[in-house]
mmCIF file of C-alpha atoms and ligand atoms in Angstrom:
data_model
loop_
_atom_site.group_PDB
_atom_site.id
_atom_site.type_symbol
_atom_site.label_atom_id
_atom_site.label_comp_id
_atom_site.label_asym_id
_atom_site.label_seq_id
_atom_site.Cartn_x
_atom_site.Cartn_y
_atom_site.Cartn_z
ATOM 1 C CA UNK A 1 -87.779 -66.001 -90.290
ATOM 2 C CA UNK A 2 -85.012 -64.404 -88.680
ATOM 3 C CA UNK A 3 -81.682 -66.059 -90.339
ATOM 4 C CA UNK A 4 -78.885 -66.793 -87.581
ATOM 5 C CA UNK A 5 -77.174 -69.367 -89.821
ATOM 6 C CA UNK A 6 -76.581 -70.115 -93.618
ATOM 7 C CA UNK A 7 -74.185 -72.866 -94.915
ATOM 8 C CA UNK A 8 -73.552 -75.207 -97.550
ATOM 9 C CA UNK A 9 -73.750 -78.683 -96.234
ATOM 10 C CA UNK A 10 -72.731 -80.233 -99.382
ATOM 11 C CA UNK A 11 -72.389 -80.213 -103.340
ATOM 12 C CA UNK A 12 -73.886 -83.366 -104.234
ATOM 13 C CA UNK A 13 -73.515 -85.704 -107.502
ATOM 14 C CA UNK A 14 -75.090 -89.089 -105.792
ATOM 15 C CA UNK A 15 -77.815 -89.637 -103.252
ATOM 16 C CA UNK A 16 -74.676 -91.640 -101.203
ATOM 17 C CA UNK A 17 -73.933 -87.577 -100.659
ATOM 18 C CA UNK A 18 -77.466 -86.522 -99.319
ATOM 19 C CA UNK A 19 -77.353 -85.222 -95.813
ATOM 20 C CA UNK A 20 -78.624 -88.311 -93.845
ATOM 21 C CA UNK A 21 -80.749 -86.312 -91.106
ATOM 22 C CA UNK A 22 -84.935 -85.606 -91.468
ATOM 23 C CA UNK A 23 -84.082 -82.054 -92.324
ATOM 24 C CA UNK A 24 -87.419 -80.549 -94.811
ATOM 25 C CA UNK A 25 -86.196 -79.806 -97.719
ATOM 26 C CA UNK A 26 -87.211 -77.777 -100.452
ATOM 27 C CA UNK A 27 -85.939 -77.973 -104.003
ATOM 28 C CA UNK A 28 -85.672 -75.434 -106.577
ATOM 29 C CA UNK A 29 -85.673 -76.403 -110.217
ATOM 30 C CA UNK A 30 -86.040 -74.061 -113.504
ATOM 31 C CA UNK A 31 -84.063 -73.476 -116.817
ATOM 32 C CA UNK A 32 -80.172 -72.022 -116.560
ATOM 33 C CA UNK A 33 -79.806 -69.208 -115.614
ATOM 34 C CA UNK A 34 -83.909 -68.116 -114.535
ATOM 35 C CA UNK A 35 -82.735 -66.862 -111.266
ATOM 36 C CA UNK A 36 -82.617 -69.962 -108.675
ATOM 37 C CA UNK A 37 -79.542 -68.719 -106.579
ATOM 38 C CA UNK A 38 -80.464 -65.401 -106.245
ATOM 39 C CA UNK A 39 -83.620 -66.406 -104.923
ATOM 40 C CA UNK A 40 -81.708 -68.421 -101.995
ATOM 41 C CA UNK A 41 -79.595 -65.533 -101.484
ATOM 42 C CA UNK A 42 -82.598 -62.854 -101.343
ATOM 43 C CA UNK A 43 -84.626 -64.576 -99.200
ATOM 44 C CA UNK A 44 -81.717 -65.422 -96.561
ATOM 45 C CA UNK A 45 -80.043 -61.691 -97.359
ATOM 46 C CA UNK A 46 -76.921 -63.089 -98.020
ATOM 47 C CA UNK A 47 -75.529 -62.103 -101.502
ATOM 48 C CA UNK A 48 -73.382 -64.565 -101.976
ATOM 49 C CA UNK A 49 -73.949 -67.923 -100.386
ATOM 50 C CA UNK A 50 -75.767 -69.805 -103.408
ATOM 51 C CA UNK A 51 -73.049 -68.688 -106.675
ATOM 52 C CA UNK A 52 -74.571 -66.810 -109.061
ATOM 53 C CA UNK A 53 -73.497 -65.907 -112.283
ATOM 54 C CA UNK A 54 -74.550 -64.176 -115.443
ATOM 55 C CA UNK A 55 -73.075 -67.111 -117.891
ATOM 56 C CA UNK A 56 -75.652 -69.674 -117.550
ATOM 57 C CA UNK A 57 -74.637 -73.233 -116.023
ATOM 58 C CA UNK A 58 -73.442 -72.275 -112.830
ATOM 59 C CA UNK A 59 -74.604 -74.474 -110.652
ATOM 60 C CA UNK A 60 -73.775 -78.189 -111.937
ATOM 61 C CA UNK A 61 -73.779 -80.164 -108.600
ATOM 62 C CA UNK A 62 -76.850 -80.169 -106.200
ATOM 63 C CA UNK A 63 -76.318 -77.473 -103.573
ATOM 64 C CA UNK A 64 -77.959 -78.576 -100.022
ATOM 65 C CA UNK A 65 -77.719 -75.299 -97.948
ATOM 66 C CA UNK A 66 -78.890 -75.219 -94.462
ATOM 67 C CA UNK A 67 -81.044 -72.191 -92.432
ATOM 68 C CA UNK A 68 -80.624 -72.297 -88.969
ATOM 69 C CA UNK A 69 -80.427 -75.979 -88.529
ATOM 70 C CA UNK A 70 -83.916 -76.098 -89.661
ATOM 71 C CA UNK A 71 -84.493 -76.730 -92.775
ATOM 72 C CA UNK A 72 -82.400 -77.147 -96.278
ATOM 73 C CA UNK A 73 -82.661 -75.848 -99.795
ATOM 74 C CA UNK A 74 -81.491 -77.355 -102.797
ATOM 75 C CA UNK A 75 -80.214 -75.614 -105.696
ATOM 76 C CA UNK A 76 -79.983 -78.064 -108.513
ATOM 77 C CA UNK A 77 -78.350 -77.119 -111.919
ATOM 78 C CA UNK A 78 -80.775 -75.854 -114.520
ATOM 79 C CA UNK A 79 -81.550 -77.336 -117.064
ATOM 80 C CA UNK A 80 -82.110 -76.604 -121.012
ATOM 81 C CA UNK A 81 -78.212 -74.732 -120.997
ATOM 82 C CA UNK A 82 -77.663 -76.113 -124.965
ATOM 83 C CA UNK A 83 -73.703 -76.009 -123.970
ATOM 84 C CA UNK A 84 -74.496 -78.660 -121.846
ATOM 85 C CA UNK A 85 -73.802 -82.498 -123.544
ATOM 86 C CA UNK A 86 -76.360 -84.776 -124.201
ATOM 87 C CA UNK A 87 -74.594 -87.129 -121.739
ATOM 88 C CA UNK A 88 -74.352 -84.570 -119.265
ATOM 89 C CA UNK A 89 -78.065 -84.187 -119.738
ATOM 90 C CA UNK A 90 -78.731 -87.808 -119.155
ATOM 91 C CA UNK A 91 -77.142 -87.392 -116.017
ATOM 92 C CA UNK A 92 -78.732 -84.646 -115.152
ATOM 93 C CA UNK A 93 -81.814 -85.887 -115.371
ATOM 94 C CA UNK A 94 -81.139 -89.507 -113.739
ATOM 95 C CA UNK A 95 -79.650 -87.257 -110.800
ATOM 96 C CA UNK A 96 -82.948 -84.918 -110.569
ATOM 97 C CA UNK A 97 -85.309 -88.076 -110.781
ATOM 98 C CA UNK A 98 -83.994 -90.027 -107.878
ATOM 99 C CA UNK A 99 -83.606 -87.024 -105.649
ATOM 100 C CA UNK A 100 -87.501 -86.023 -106.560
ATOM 101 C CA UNK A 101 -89.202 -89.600 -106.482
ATOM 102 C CA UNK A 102 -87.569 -91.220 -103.304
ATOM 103 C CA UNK A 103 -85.805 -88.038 -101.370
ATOM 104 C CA UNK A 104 -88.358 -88.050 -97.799
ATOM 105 C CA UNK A 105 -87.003 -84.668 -97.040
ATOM 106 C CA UNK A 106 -88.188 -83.011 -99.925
ATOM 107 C CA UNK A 107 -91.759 -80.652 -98.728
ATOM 108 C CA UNK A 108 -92.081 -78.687 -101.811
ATOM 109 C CA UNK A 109 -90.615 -77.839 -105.362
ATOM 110 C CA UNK A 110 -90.281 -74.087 -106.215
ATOM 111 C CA UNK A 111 -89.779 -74.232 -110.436
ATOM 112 C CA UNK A 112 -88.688 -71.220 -111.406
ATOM 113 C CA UNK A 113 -89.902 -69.707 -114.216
ATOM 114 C CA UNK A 114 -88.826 -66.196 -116.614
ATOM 115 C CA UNK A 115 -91.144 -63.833 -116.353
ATOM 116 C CA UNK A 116 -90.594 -62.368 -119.329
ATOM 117 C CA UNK A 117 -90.965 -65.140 -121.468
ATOM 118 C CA UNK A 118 -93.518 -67.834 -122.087
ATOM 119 C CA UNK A 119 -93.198 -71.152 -120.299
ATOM 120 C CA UNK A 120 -90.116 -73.252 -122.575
ATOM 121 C CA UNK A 121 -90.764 -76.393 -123.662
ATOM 122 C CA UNK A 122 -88.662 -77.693 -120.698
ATOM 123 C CA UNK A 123 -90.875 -75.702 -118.021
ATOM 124 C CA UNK A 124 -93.909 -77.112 -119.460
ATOM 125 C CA UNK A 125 -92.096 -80.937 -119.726
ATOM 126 C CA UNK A 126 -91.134 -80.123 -116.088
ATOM 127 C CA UNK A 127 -94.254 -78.878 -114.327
ATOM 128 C CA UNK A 128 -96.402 -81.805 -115.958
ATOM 129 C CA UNK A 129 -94.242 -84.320 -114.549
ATOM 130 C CA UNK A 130 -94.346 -82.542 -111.189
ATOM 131 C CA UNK A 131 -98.072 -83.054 -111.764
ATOM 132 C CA UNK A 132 -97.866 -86.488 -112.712
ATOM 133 C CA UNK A 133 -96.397 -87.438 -109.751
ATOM 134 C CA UNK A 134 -98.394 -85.511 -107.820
ATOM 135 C CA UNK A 135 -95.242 -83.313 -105.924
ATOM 136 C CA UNK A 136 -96.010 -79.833 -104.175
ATOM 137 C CA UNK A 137 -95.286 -77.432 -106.176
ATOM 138 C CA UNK A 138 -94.809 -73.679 -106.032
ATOM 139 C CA UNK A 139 -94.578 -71.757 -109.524
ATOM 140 C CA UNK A 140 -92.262 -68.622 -108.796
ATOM 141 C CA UNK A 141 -91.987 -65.897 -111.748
ATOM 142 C CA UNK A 142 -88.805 -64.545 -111.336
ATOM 143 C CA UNK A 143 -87.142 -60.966 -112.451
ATOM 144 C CA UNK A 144 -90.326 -59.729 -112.096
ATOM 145 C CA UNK A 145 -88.671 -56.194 -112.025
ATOM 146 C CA UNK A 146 -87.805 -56.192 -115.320
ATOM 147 C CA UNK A 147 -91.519 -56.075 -116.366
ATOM 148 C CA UNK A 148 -93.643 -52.917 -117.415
ATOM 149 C CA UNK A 149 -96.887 -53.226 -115.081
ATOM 150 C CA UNK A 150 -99.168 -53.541 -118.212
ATOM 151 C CA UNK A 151 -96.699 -56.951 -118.613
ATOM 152 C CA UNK A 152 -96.986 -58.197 -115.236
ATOM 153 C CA UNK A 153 -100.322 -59.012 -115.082
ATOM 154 C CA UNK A 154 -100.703 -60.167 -118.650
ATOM 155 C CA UNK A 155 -97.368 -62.908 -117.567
ATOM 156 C CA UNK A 156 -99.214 -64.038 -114.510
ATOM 157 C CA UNK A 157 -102.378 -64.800 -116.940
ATOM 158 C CA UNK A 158 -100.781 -66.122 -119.813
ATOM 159 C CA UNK A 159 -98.813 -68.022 -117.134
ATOM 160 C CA UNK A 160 -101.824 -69.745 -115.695
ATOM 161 C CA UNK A 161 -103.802 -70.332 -118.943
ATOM 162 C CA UNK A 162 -100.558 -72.450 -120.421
ATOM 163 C CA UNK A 163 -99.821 -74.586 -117.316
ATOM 164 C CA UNK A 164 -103.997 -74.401 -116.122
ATOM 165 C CA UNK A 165 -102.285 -74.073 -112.842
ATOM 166 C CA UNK A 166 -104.662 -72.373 -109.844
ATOM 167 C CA UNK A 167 -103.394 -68.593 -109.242
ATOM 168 C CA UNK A 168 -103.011 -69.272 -105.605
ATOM 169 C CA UNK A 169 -99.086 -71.351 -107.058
ATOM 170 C CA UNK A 170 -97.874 -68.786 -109.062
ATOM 171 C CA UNK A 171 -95.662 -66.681 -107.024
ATOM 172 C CA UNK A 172 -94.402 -63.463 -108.884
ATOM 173 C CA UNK A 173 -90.776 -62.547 -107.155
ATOM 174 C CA UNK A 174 -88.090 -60.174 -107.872
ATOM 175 C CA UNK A 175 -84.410 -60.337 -106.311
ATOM 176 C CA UNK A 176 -83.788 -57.134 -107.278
ATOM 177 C CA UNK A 177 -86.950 -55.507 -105.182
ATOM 178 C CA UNK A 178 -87.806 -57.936 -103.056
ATOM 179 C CA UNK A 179 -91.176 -58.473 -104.990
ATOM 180 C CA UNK A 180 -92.464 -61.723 -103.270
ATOM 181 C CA UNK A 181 -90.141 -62.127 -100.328
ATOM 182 C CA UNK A 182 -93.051 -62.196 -97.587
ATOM 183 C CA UNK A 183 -95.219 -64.432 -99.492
ATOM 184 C CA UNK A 184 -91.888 -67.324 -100.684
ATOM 185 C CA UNK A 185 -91.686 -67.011 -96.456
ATOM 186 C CA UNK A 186 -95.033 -67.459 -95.823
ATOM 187 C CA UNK A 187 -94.898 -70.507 -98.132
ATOM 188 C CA UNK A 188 -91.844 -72.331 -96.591
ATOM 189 C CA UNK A 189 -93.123 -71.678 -93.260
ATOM 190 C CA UNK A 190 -96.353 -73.338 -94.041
ATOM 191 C CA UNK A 191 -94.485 -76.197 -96.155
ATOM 192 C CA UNK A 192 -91.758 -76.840 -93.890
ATOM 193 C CA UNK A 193 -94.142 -76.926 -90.722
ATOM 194 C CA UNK A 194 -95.925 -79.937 -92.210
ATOM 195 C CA UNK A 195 -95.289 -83.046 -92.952
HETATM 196 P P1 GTP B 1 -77.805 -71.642 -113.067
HETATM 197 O O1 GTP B 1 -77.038 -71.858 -111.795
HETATM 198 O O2 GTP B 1 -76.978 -71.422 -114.261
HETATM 199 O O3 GTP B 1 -78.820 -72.715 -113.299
HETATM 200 O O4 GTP B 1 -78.607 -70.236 -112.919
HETATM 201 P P2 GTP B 1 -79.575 -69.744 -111.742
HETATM 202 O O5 GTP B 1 -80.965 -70.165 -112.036
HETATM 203 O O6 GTP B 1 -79.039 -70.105 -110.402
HETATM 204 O O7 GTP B 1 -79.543 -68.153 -111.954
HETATM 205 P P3 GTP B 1 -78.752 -67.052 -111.096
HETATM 206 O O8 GTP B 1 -79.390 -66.884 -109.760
HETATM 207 O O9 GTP B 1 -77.306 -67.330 -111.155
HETATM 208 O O10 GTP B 1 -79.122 -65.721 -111.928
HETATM 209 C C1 GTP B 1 -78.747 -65.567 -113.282
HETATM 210 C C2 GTP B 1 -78.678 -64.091 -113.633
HETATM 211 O O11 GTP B 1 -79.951 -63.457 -113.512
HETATM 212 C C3 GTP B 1 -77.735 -63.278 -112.725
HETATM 213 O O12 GTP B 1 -77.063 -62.347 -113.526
HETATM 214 C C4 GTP B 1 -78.661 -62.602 -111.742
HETATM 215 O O13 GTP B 1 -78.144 -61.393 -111.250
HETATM 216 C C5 GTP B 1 -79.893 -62.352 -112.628
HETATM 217 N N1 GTP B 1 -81.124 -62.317 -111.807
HETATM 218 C C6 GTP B 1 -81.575 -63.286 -110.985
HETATM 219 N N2 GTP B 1 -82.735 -62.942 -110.389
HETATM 220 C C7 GTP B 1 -83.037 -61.702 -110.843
HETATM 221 C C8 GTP B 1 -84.154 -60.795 -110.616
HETATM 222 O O14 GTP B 1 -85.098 -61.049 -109.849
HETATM 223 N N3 GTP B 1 -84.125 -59.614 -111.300
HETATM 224 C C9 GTP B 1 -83.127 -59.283 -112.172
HETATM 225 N N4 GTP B 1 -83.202 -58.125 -112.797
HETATM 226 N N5 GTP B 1 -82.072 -60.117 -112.407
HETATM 227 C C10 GTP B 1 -82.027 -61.303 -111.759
HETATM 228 MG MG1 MG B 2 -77.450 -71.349 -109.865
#
């Protein structure tokens, strides 16, 4: 997709917030810090449209940026970021919930996960209630650069095995080389396309 237009509609707290148009939407979720603005900036080649930051907690408000009047992502805060209150958690998640269950927009969730690490608890919590509620949903494996190639294919297996996920939604992706970009594309073309 060739990008003519990139802005931030809004930095939402409330659903009273959320654009009010049909726009598809697609949402990205993951742990603090796992790389979800810098995948909205990579994909769009824009460094810095979506803040990113190497102290974790960056984004706290959900981030609705527009492409080319067409469709919308939505950078939410991350979540497990243990600086974060309990309270702040609560909201967090009451926030999350209401956007995921009743938002029409939405077309798929990309949850982001380390590639270097095992699924968290959180990513496992996460991707079973994503299940549960039977939402689209796109596994990406981000900073896949930082990976020895003996490592990458061992953290797309283990990956798979711990979630039982089908390979075909686990997306490996790098911001730093562009691992992944045609195939994320491919995927919101197809997801935003549909209804
Ligand atoms: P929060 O807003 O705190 O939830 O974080 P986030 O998920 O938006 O992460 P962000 O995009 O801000 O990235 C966090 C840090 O990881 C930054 O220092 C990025 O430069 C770095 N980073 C993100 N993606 C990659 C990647 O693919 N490769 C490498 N090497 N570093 C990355
Ligand atoms: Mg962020």
């Amino acid at each position: 997709m060739k990008i003519n237009k990139a802005e931030i509609i809004i930095s939402a707290v409330s659903e009273a917030q959320y654009p009010k148009d049909a726009l598809p939407e697609i949402v990205l979720l993951g742990r603090s810090n796992v790389g979800k603005s810098s995948l909205i900036n990579t994909l769009i080649n824009r460094q810095h449209l979506a803040r990113t930051s190497s102290r974790p907690g960056k984004t706290q408000t959900m981030n609705f940026y527009q492409i080319n009047d067409q469709f919308r992502f939505v950078d939410m805060p991350g979540y497990g970021y243990a600086k974060v209150s309990r309270k702040e958690q609560e909201k967090w998640g009451e926030m999350i919930e209401n956007y995921l269950l009743n938002r029409d927009n939405l077309r798929i969730v990309f949850l982001l996960v380390d590639s270097r690490h095992e699924p968290t608890e959180d990513d496992k919590l996460m991707y079973n209630w994503l299940k549960y509620y039977h939402l689209p949903t796109q596994i990406i494996l981000t900073k896949f650069d930082k990976l020895s190639a003996s490592r990458k294919k061992r953290a797309i297996k283990q990956l798979i095995n711990i979630l039982s996920i089908e390979p075909k939604y686990v997306l490996p992706f790098s911001s730093v080389t562009k691992d992944g970009f045609d195939a994320c594309w491919q995927i919101i073309q197809d997801s935003i396309s549909h209804e």
